[in-house]
PDB file of C-alpha atoms and ligand atoms in Angstrom:
ATOM      1  CA  MET A1196     -32.564 -46.087 -13.968  1.00 84.00           C
ATOM      2  CA  PRO A1197     -34.692 -45.204 -10.944  1.00 91.00           C
ATOM      3  CA  THR A1198     -32.766 -43.643  -8.042  1.00 94.00           C
ATOM      4  CA  PRO A1199     -32.526 -45.517  -4.710  1.00 95.00           C
ATOM      5  CA  THR A1200     -35.141 -43.097  -3.330  1.00 96.00           C
ATOM      6  CA  GLU A1201     -37.512 -43.920  -6.210  1.00 96.00           C
ATOM      7  CA  ARG A1202     -36.948 -47.664  -5.667  1.00 95.00           C
ATOM      8  CA  ALA A1203     -37.947 -47.288  -2.014  1.00 96.00           C
ATOM      9  CA  GLN A1204     -41.019 -45.253  -3.010  1.00 96.00           C
ATOM     10  CA  GLU A1205     -42.071 -47.993  -5.474  1.00 95.00           C
ATOM     11  CA  ILE A1206     -41.990 -50.530  -2.642  1.00 94.00           C
ATOM     12  CA  LEU A1207     -43.862 -48.237  -0.243  1.00 95.00           C
ATOM     13  CA  ASN A1208     -46.547 -47.638  -2.870  1.00 94.00           C
ATOM     14  CA  SER A1209     -46.888 -51.272  -3.860  1.00 94.00           C
ATOM     15  CA  TYR A1210     -47.476 -52.343  -0.253  1.00 94.00           C
ATOM     16  CA  GLY A1211     -49.762 -49.388   0.466  1.00 91.00           C
ATOM     17  CA  PHE A1212     -48.223 -48.571   3.839  1.00 93.00           C
ATOM     18  CA  GLU A1213     -49.784 -45.745   5.784  1.00 91.00           C
ATOM     19  CA  LYS A1214     -47.683 -45.439   8.926  1.00 93.00           C
ATOM     20  CA  PRO A1215     -44.159 -46.311  10.111  1.00 94.00           C
ATOM     21  CA  SER A1216     -45.222 -49.243  12.328  1.00 93.00           C
ATOM     22  CA  GLN A1217     -46.497 -51.062   9.207  1.00 94.00           C
ATOM     23  CA  ILE A1218     -43.051 -51.024   7.647  1.00 96.00           C
ATOM     24  CA  VAL A1219     -41.647 -54.302   8.944  1.00 95.00           C
ATOM     25  CA  ILE A1220     -38.484 -55.112   7.021  1.00 96.00           C
ATOM     26  CA  GLU A1221     -38.624 -58.868   7.697  1.00 94.00           C
ATOM     27  CA  GLU A1222     -42.111 -59.013   6.161  1.00 94.00           C
ATOM     28  CA  ILE A1223     -41.116 -57.045   3.083  1.00 95.00           C
ATOM     29  CA  ALA A1224     -38.092 -59.316   2.757  1.00 94.00           C
ATOM     30  CA  ASN A1225     -40.315 -62.414   2.886  1.00 92.00           C
ATOM     31  CA  TYR A1226     -42.468 -61.141   0.052  1.00 91.00           C
ATOM     32  CA  GLU A1227     -39.369 -60.327  -1.956  1.00 87.00           C
ATOM     33  CA  THR A1228     -37.890 -63.838  -1.426  1.00 88.00           C
ATOM     34  CA  VAL A1229     -35.158 -62.523   0.782  1.00 93.00           C
ATOM     35  CA  ILE A1230     -34.222 -64.392   3.946  1.00 96.00           C
ATOM     36  CA  ILE A1231     -32.991 -62.446   6.963  1.00 97.00           C
ATOM     37  CA  GLU A1232     -31.162 -64.261   9.725  1.00 96.00           C
ATOM     38  CA  GLU A1233     -29.022 -63.341  12.701  1.00 96.00           C
ATOM     39  CA  ALA A1234     -25.358 -64.288  12.666  1.00 96.00           C
ATOM     40  CA  ASP A1235     -22.051 -63.714  14.337  1.00 97.00           C
ATOM     41  CA  LEU A1236     -20.312 -61.472  11.835  1.00 96.00           C
ATOM     42  CA  ASN A1237     -17.400 -60.499  14.075  1.00 94.00           C
ATOM     43  CA  GLY A1238     -17.230 -56.803  13.264  1.00 93.00           C
ATOM     44  CA  PRO A1239     -19.450 -55.961  10.282  1.00 95.00           C
ATOM     45  CA  LEU A1240     -23.128 -55.188  10.983  1.00 96.00           C
ATOM     46  CA  GLY A1241     -24.672 -56.752   7.908  1.00 97.00           C
ATOM     47  CA  GLN A1242     -24.001 -59.027   4.986  1.00 97.00           C
ATOM     48  CA  ILE A1243     -25.928 -60.056   1.896  1.00 96.00           C
ATOM     49  CA  TYR A1244     -25.521 -62.727  -0.756  1.00 94.00           C
ATOM     50  CA  LEU A1245     -27.731 -62.148  -3.732  1.00 87.00           C
ATOM     51  CA  THR A1246     -28.619 -63.445  -7.149  1.00 83.00           C
ATOM     52  CA  GLY A1247     -31.326 -62.209  -9.499  1.00 71.00           C
ATOM     53  CA  ASP A1248     -34.221 -63.819  -7.659  1.00 76.00           C
ATOM     54  CA  PHE A1249     -33.047 -64.750  -4.199  1.00 83.00           C
ATOM     55  CA  ALA A1250     -31.017 -63.265  -1.371  1.00 91.00           C
ATOM     56  CA  LEU A1251     -29.752 -64.142   2.067  1.00 96.00           C
ATOM     57  CA  ILE A1252     -29.174 -61.339   4.562  1.00 97.00           C
ATOM     58  CA  LYS A1253     -27.218 -61.812   7.763  1.00 97.00           C
ATOM     59  CA  ILE A1254     -27.525 -59.276  10.578  1.00 97.00           C
ATOM     60  CA  GLU A1255     -25.000 -59.112  13.409  1.00 97.00           C
ATOM     61  CA  LYS A1256     -26.741 -60.584  16.421  1.00 96.00           C
ATOM     62  CA  SER A1257     -25.088 -58.296  18.980  1.00 95.00           C
ATOM     63  CA  ILE A1258     -26.778 -55.136  17.612  1.00 93.00           C
ATOM     64  CA  ARG A1259     -28.813 -53.935  20.581  1.00 88.00           C
ATOM     65  CA  GLU A1260     -30.463 -50.748  19.433  1.00 89.00           C
ATOM     66  CA  ALA A1261     -33.718 -51.490  17.562  1.00 91.00           C
ATOM     67  CA  GLY A1262     -33.283 -48.468  15.261  1.00 92.00           C
ATOM     68  CA  GLN A1263     -29.813 -49.615  14.252  1.00 92.00           C
ATOM     69  CA  ARG A1264     -31.034 -53.144  13.534  1.00 94.00           C
ATOM     70  CA  ARG A1265     -33.941 -51.866  11.454  1.00 95.00           C
ATOM     71  CA  PHE A1266     -31.717 -49.550   9.458  1.00 96.00           C
ATOM     72  CA  THR A1267     -29.147 -52.310   8.867  1.00 97.00           C
ATOM     73  CA  GLU A1268     -31.878 -54.655   7.572  1.00 97.00           C
ATOM     74  CA  ALA A1269     -33.239 -51.930   5.293  1.00 97.00           C
ATOM     75  CA  HIS A1270     -29.709 -51.141   4.069  1.00 97.00           C
ATOM     76  CA  GLU A1271     -29.096 -54.786   3.109  1.00 97.00           C
ATOM     77  CA  LEU A1272     -32.520 -54.999   1.451  1.00 96.00           C
ATOM     78  CA  GLY A1273     -31.431 -51.897  -0.461  1.00 95.00           C
ATOM     79  CA  HIS A1274     -28.452 -53.774  -1.946  1.00 94.00           C
ATOM     80  CA  TYR A1275     -30.877 -56.485  -3.095  1.00 93.00           C
ATOM     81  CA  VAL A1276     -33.421 -54.114  -4.620  1.00 92.00           C
ATOM     82  CA  ILE A1277     -30.799 -51.965  -6.332  1.00 91.00           C
ATOM     83  CA  GLU A1278     -28.396 -54.673  -7.499  1.00 87.00           C
ATOM     84  CA  SER A1279     -30.492 -57.752  -8.206  1.00 76.00           C
ATOM     85  CA  VAL A1280     -31.765 -56.345 -11.508  1.00 68.00           C
ATOM     86  CA  ASN A1281     -28.653 -57.537 -13.289  1.00 68.00           C
ATOM     87  CA  GLY A1282     -29.147 -61.122 -12.057  1.00 71.00           C
ATOM     88  CA  LYS A1283     -25.505 -61.724 -11.239  1.00 78.00           C
ATOM     89  CA  PHE A1284     -24.307 -63.272  -8.010  1.00 83.00           C
ATOM     90  CA  LEU A1285     -23.030 -60.554  -5.682  1.00 88.00           C
ATOM     91  CA  SER A1286     -22.186 -60.209  -2.033  1.00 93.00           C
ATOM     92  CA  PHE A1287     -21.658 -57.249   0.267  1.00 94.00           C
ATOM     93  CA  LEU A1288     -20.142 -57.135   3.721  1.00 96.00           C
ATOM     94  CA  CYS A1289     -21.163 -53.880   5.398  1.00 96.00           C
ATOM     95  CA  THR A1290     -19.342 -52.275   8.313  1.00 94.00           C
ATOM     96  CA  ALA A1291     -20.714 -49.751  10.809  1.00 90.00           C
ATOM     97  CA  GLU A1292     -18.801 -47.126   8.842  1.00 87.00           C
ATOM     98  CA  ASP A1293     -20.621 -48.116   5.616  1.00 91.00           C
ATOM     99  CA  ILE A1294     -24.029 -48.082   7.270  1.00 90.00           C
ATOM    100  CA  ASN A1295     -23.753 -45.156   9.680  1.00 83.00           C
ATOM    101  CA  SER A1296     -21.510 -42.636   8.001  1.00 75.00           C
ATOM    102  CA  PHE A1297     -24.278 -41.570   5.559  1.00 74.00           C
ATOM    103  CA  LEU A1298     -21.679 -39.960   3.349  1.00 72.00           C
ATOM    104  CA  SER A1299     -19.721 -43.042   2.435  1.00 73.00           C
ATOM    105  CA  ASN A1300     -17.566 -42.497  -0.610  1.00 79.00           C
ATOM    106  CA  LYS A1301     -18.475 -46.027  -1.695  1.00 88.00           C
ATOM    107  CA  LYS A1302     -21.330 -45.385  -4.128  1.00 90.00           C
ATOM    108  CA  LYS A1303     -23.074 -48.736  -3.524  1.00 93.00           C
ATOM    109  CA  GLU A1304     -23.058 -48.185   0.237  1.00 94.00           C
ATOM    110  CA  SER A1305     -24.411 -44.653   0.048  1.00 92.00           C
ATOM    111  CA  ASP A1306     -27.081 -45.875  -2.432  1.00 94.00           C
ATOM    112  CA  ALA A1307     -28.166 -48.568   0.050  1.00 95.00           C
ATOM    113  CA  ASN A1308     -28.320 -45.927   2.807  1.00 94.00           C
ATOM    114  CA  GLU A1309     -30.376 -43.603   0.635  1.00 94.00           C
ATOM    115  CA  PHE A1310     -32.792 -46.487  -0.037  1.00 96.00           C
ATOM    116  CA  ALA A1311     -33.029 -47.381   3.680  1.00 96.00           C
ATOM    117  CA  SER A1312     -33.590 -43.780   4.703  1.00 95.00           C
ATOM    118  CA  GLU A1313     -36.474 -43.383   2.267  1.00 97.00           C
ATOM    119  CA  LEU A1314     -38.014 -46.776   3.042  1.00 97.00           C
ATOM    120  CA  LEU A1315     -38.041 -46.121   6.794  1.00 97.00           C
ATOM    121  CA  MET A1316     -38.701 -42.377   6.677  1.00 97.00           C
ATOM    122  CA  PRO A1317     -40.667 -41.632   3.487  1.00 97.00           C
ATOM    123  CA  ARG A1318     -39.990 -37.980   2.775  1.00 95.00           C
ATOM    124  CA  GLU A1319     -43.644 -37.010   2.426  1.00 95.00           C
ATOM    125  CA  TRP A1320     -44.422 -38.436   5.845  1.00 96.00           C
ATOM    126  CA  TYR A1321     -41.305 -36.880   7.316  1.00 96.00           C
ATOM    127  CA  LEU A1322     -42.031 -33.412   5.977  1.00 95.00           C
ATOM    128  CA  LYS A1323     -45.589 -33.647   7.274  1.00 95.00           C
ATOM    129  CA  PHE A1324     -44.335 -34.738  10.695  1.00 96.00           C
ATOM    130  CA  ILE A1325     -41.877 -31.827  11.067  1.00 94.00           C
ATOM    131  CA  ASN A1326     -44.125 -29.233   9.463  1.00 93.00           C
ATOM    132  CA  ARG A1327     -44.347 -26.030  11.528  1.00 90.00           C
ATOM    133  CA  LYS A1328     -42.491 -27.552  14.442  1.00 92.00           C
ATOM    134  CA  GLU A1329     -39.563 -25.686  15.903  1.00 91.00           C
ATOM    135  CA  VAL A1330     -36.175 -27.145  15.037  1.00 91.00           C
ATOM    136  CA  SER A1331     -34.200 -28.716  17.905  1.00 94.00           C
ATOM    137  CA  PHE A1332     -32.900 -32.090  18.952  1.00 95.00           C
ATOM    138  CA  ASP A1333     -36.173 -32.573  20.840  1.00 95.00           C
ATOM    139  CA  LEU A1334     -37.945 -32.623  17.495  1.00 96.00           C
ATOM    140  CA  ILE A1335     -35.302 -34.953  16.018  1.00 96.00           C
ATOM    141  CA  LYS A1336     -35.822 -37.291  18.994  1.00 96.00           C
ATOM    142  CA  GLU A1337     -39.571 -37.257  18.304  1.00 97.00           C
ATOM    143  CA  CYS A1338     -38.825 -38.194  14.671  1.00 96.00           C
ATOM    144  CA  SER A1339     -36.459 -40.917  15.814  1.00 95.00           C
ATOM    145  CA  SER A1340     -39.132 -42.606  17.937  1.00 95.00           C
ATOM    146  CA  HIS A1341     -41.991 -41.972  15.494  1.00 96.00           C
ATOM    147  CA  PHE A1342     -40.080 -43.574  12.619  1.00 96.00           C
ATOM    148  CA  GLU A1343     -38.315 -46.173  14.829  1.00 94.00           C
ATOM    149  CA  ILE A1344     -34.927 -45.087  13.588  1.00 93.00           C
ATOM    150  CA  SER A1345     -31.629 -44.022  15.161  1.00 91.00           C
ATOM    151  CA  LEU A1346     -31.168 -40.409  16.196  1.00 92.00           C
ATOM    152  CA  THR A1347     -28.365 -39.946  13.662  1.00 91.00           C
ATOM    153  CA  ALA A1348     -30.486 -41.286  10.783  1.00 93.00           C
ATOM    154  CA  ALA A1349     -33.413 -39.065  11.801  1.00 95.00           C
ATOM    155  CA  ALA A1350     -31.122 -36.020  12.094  1.00 95.00           C
ATOM    156  CA  PHE A1351     -29.513 -36.743   8.725  1.00 93.00           C
ATOM    157  CA  LYS A1352     -32.945 -36.845   7.099  1.00 93.00           C
ATOM    158  CA  TYR A1353     -33.904 -33.577   8.791  1.00 94.00           C
ATOM    159  CA  ALA A1354     -30.725 -31.812   7.711  1.00 92.00           C
ATOM    160  CA  THR A1355     -31.089 -32.916   4.103  1.00 89.00           C
ATOM    161  CA  ILE A1356     -34.795 -32.522   3.331  1.00 89.00           C
ATOM    162  CA  GLY A1357     -36.088 -29.911   5.784  1.00 81.00           C
ATOM    163  CA  ILE A1358     -36.800 -26.373   4.673  1.00 81.00           C
ATOM    164  CA  ILE A1359     -35.324 -24.652   7.718  1.00 86.00           C
ATOM    165  CA  PRO A1360     -31.664 -23.743   7.038  1.00 90.00           C
ATOM    166  CA  THR A1361     -29.872 -26.515   8.923  1.00 93.00           C
ATOM    167  CA  ALA A1362     -26.507 -28.253   9.023  1.00 94.00           C
ATOM    168  CA  LEU A1363     -25.529 -31.456  10.794  1.00 95.00           C
ATOM    169  CA  ILE A1364     -21.997 -32.309  11.860  1.00 95.00           C
ATOM    170  CA  MET A1365     -20.617 -35.537  13.267  1.00 93.00           C
ATOM    171  CA  SER A1366     -17.343 -35.137  15.097  1.00 95.00           C
ATOM    172  CA  GLU A1367     -15.216 -37.735  16.753  1.00 94.00           C
ATOM    173  CA  LYS A1368     -12.285 -37.251  19.151  1.00 95.00           C
ATOM    174  CA  GLY A1369     -12.224 -33.499  18.565  1.00 96.00           C
ATOM    175  CA  LYS A1370     -12.295 -33.615  14.758  1.00 96.00           C
ATOM    176  CA  VAL A1371     -15.013 -33.294  12.131  1.00 94.00           C
ATOM    177  CA  LYS A1372     -15.945 -36.691  10.701  1.00 91.00           C
ATOM    178  CA  TRP A1373     -18.643 -35.640   8.269  1.00 89.00           C
ATOM    179  CA  SER A1374     -21.103 -32.816   7.764  1.00 91.00           C
ATOM    180  CA  VAL A1375     -24.166 -32.191   5.677  1.00 91.00           C
ATOM    181  CA  SER A1376     -26.505 -29.251   5.140  1.00 90.00           C
ATOM    182  CA  ASN A1377     -29.672 -28.517   3.206  1.00 88.00           C
ATOM    183  CA  ASN A1378     -29.957 -26.118   0.285  1.00 87.00           C
ATOM    184  CA  TYR A1379     -31.270 -23.319   2.477  1.00 89.00           C
ATOM    185  CA  PHE A1380     -28.281 -23.261   4.799  1.00 91.00           C
ATOM    186  CA  PRO A1381     -26.036 -20.340   3.834  1.00 88.00           C
ATOM    187  CA  PHE A1382     -22.598 -21.845   4.540  1.00 89.00           C
ATOM    188  CA  LYS A1383     -21.139 -24.962   3.041  1.00 79.00           C
ATOM    189  CA  TYR A1384     -17.537 -25.711   3.686  1.00 74.00           C
ATOM    190  CA  ILE A1385     -16.502 -27.714   6.709  1.00 84.00           C
ATOM    191  CA  GLU A1386     -13.433 -29.690   5.899  1.00 82.00           C
ATOM    192  CA  LYS A1387     -13.405 -33.306   6.996  1.00 86.00           C
ATOM    193  CA  GLY A1388     -10.760 -33.973   9.653  1.00 91.00           C
ATOM    194  CA  VAL A1389     -10.526 -30.336  10.743  1.00 93.00           C
ATOM    195  CA  SER A1390     -10.133 -29.720  14.511  1.00 95.00           C
ATOM    196  CA  ILE A1391     -13.131 -28.334  16.375  1.00 96.00           C
ATOM    197  CA  ASN A1392     -12.872 -24.568  16.951  1.00 94.00           C
ATOM    198  CA  LYS A1393     -12.485 -23.524  20.576  1.00 94.00           C
ATOM    199  CA  ASN A1394     -15.419 -21.061  20.322  1.00 93.00           C
ATOM    200  CA  THR A1395     -17.948 -23.866  19.945  1.00 95.00           C
ATOM    201  CA  PRO A1396     -19.710 -25.806  22.730  1.00 96.00           C
ATOM    202  CA  VAL A1397     -18.471 -29.011  21.057  1.00 97.00           C
ATOM    203  CA  TYR A1398     -14.927 -28.005  21.967  1.00 96.00           C
ATOM    204  CA  SER A1399     -15.872 -27.911  25.680  1.00 96.00           C
ATOM    205  CA  ILE A1400     -17.338 -31.392  25.401  1.00 97.00           C
ATOM    206  CA  PHE A1401     -14.200 -32.895  23.918  1.00 96.00           C
ATOM    207  CA  GLN A1402     -11.669 -30.905  25.931  1.00 94.00           C
ATOM    208  CA  LYS A1403     -13.360 -30.548  29.327  1.00 92.00           C
ATOM    209  CA  GLU A1404     -16.249 -33.024  29.221  1.00 90.00           C
ATOM    210  CA  GLU A1405     -18.566 -30.057  29.808  1.00 94.00           C
ATOM    211  CA  TYR A1406     -21.798 -31.025  28.087  1.00 95.00           C
ATOM    212  CA  ASN A1407     -24.720 -28.650  27.818  1.00 95.00           C
ATOM    213  CA  PRO A1408     -27.624 -30.303  25.956  1.00 95.00           C
ATOM    214  CA  GLU A1409     -29.469 -26.973  25.460  1.00 96.00           C
ATOM    215  CA  LYS A1410     -29.238 -24.833  22.320  1.00 95.00           C
ATOM    216  CA  THR A1411     -26.651 -22.021  22.417  1.00 94.00           C
ATOM    217  CA  LEU A1412     -25.873 -19.092  20.139  1.00 94.00           C
ATOM    218  CA  VAL A1413     -22.454 -19.347  18.486  1.00 94.00           C
ATOM    219  CA  PRO A1414     -20.695 -17.100  15.977  1.00 93.00           C
ATOM    220  CA  ALA A1415     -21.049 -18.710  12.539  1.00 92.00           C
ATOM    221  CA  SER A1416     -17.333 -18.053  12.002  1.00 91.00           C
ATOM    222  CA  ALA A1417     -16.528 -20.647  14.699  1.00 93.00           C
ATOM    223  CA  TRP A1418     -17.691 -23.292  12.223  1.00 94.00           C
ATOM    224  CA  PHE A1419     -17.327 -21.609   8.832  1.00 91.00           C
ATOM    225  CA  SER A1420     -14.239 -19.408   9.038  1.00 84.00           C
ATOM    226  CA  ASP A1421     -13.196 -20.564   5.539  1.00 80.00           C
ATOM    227  CA  ASP A1422     -16.500 -19.557   3.966  1.00 81.00           C
ATOM    228  CA  TYR A1423     -16.273 -16.121   2.380  1.00 79.00           C
ATOM    229  CA  ASN A1424     -20.028 -15.611   2.892  1.00 79.00           C
ATOM    230  CA  CYS A1425     -19.578 -15.841   6.626  1.00 81.00           C
ATOM    231  CA  LYS A1426     -19.706 -12.473   8.380  1.00 80.00           C
ATOM    232  CA  ARG A1427     -18.459 -11.827  11.906  1.00 78.00           C
ATOM    233  CA  THR A1428     -21.903 -10.634  12.927  1.00 83.00           C
ATOM    234  CA  THR A1429     -23.720 -13.819  11.939  1.00 88.00           C
ATOM    235  CA  TYR A1430     -24.810 -16.150  14.701  1.00 91.00           C
ATOM    236  CA  LEU A1431     -26.180 -19.670  14.562  1.00 94.00           C
ATOM    237  CA  TYR A1432     -27.942 -21.874  17.040  1.00 95.00           C
ATOM    238  CA  GLU A1433     -25.936 -24.909  18.026  1.00 96.00           C
ATOM    239  CA  GLN A1434     -27.284 -27.914  19.889  1.00 97.00           C
ATOM    240  CA  ASN A1435     -25.364 -31.091  20.661  1.00 98.00           C
ATOM    241  CA  VAL A1436     -25.914 -34.704  21.527  1.00 97.00           C
ATOM    242  CA  TYR A1437     -22.889 -36.216  23.218  1.00 96.00           C
ATOM    243  CA  MET A1438     -22.406 -39.908  22.459  1.00 92.00           C
ATOM    244  CA  LYS A1439     -19.871 -40.576  25.157  1.00 90.00           C
ATOM    245  CA  ASN A1440     -19.404 -44.269  24.419  1.00 86.00           C
ATOM    246  CA  TYR A1441     -18.335 -43.421  20.882  1.00 85.00           C
ATOM    247  CA  ASN A1442     -16.350 -40.300  21.871  1.00 92.00           C
ATOM    248  CA  SER A1443     -18.552 -38.529  19.324  1.00 94.00           C
ATOM    249  CA  VAL A1444     -20.788 -35.490  19.176  1.00 97.00           C
ATOM    250  CA  LEU A1445     -23.692 -34.901  16.830  1.00 96.00           C
ATOM    251  CA  THR A1446     -24.192 -31.177  16.245  1.00 97.00           C
ATOM    252  CA  LEU A1447     -27.212 -29.458  14.784  1.00 97.00           C
ATOM    253  CA  LEU A1448     -26.721 -25.901  13.541  1.00 96.00           C
ATOM    254  CA  TRP A1449     -29.501 -23.641  12.364  1.00 94.00           C
ATOM    255  CA  LYS A1450     -29.921 -20.001  11.539  1.00 86.00           C
ATOM    256  CA  SER A1451     -30.796 -17.654  14.336  1.00 73.00           C
ATOM    257  CA  GLU A1452     -33.004 -14.648  13.806  1.00 67.00           C
ATOM    258  CA  PHE A1453     -30.152 -12.416  15.043  1.00 55.00           C
ATOM    259  CA  GLU A1454     -27.768 -11.000  12.468  1.00 51.00           C
TER     260      GLU A1454
HETATM  261 ZN1   ZN B1015     -23.850 -52.212   2.463  1.00 81.99          ZN
END
């Protein structure tokens, strides 16, 4: 069975796309006999009804951000491409949590996200785009506009496929919601639901609404006190994007040259 990433690559190759602006989900859907329409879903962001050779996708009409809409469409298309092989009638109703958490424990939702991420940000293109550029949220923002994708989706891609040791943490209301890191990042364990340590800039955002968008040096132990590899003398760069409307902070951590 091909992986969701391989499925997305098959589509990219068969259409011969060369740049992100050519990847128009509605057009791919048309070729694949999938109809996309807007609807009032009252909560969920996307929905799909599918059989072996036909599908109907509904996208919540109140989604404003273009990147979010694009990702939701690609996510639903992912359900079709991955599931329609067995020809049975299926339907999925996908919440913001399913589509934006990236680490959903529902396998079919995380598969659809993996498909969408690869379809909209093919890894070869992404690696070429970030090659030799200094890590920071400025670079992630460049990726986000180049690939027409949300900042969180672009950051997630960066933190999972880049070669610079990086971790990405989403926290909400003072607690860690999810975290991810690439193979080169030396520390691993951030427990979901754990309270943000007071020695991190994120703490100041949640507790005092003091938001500094610049990168700062923080002791690695402020994030990874449970990791036995973590020495007191190790420092990391931390940079944050405060999403005030969602009471959430997206944190990028990367290794500093100071030990
Ligand atoms: Zn879904």
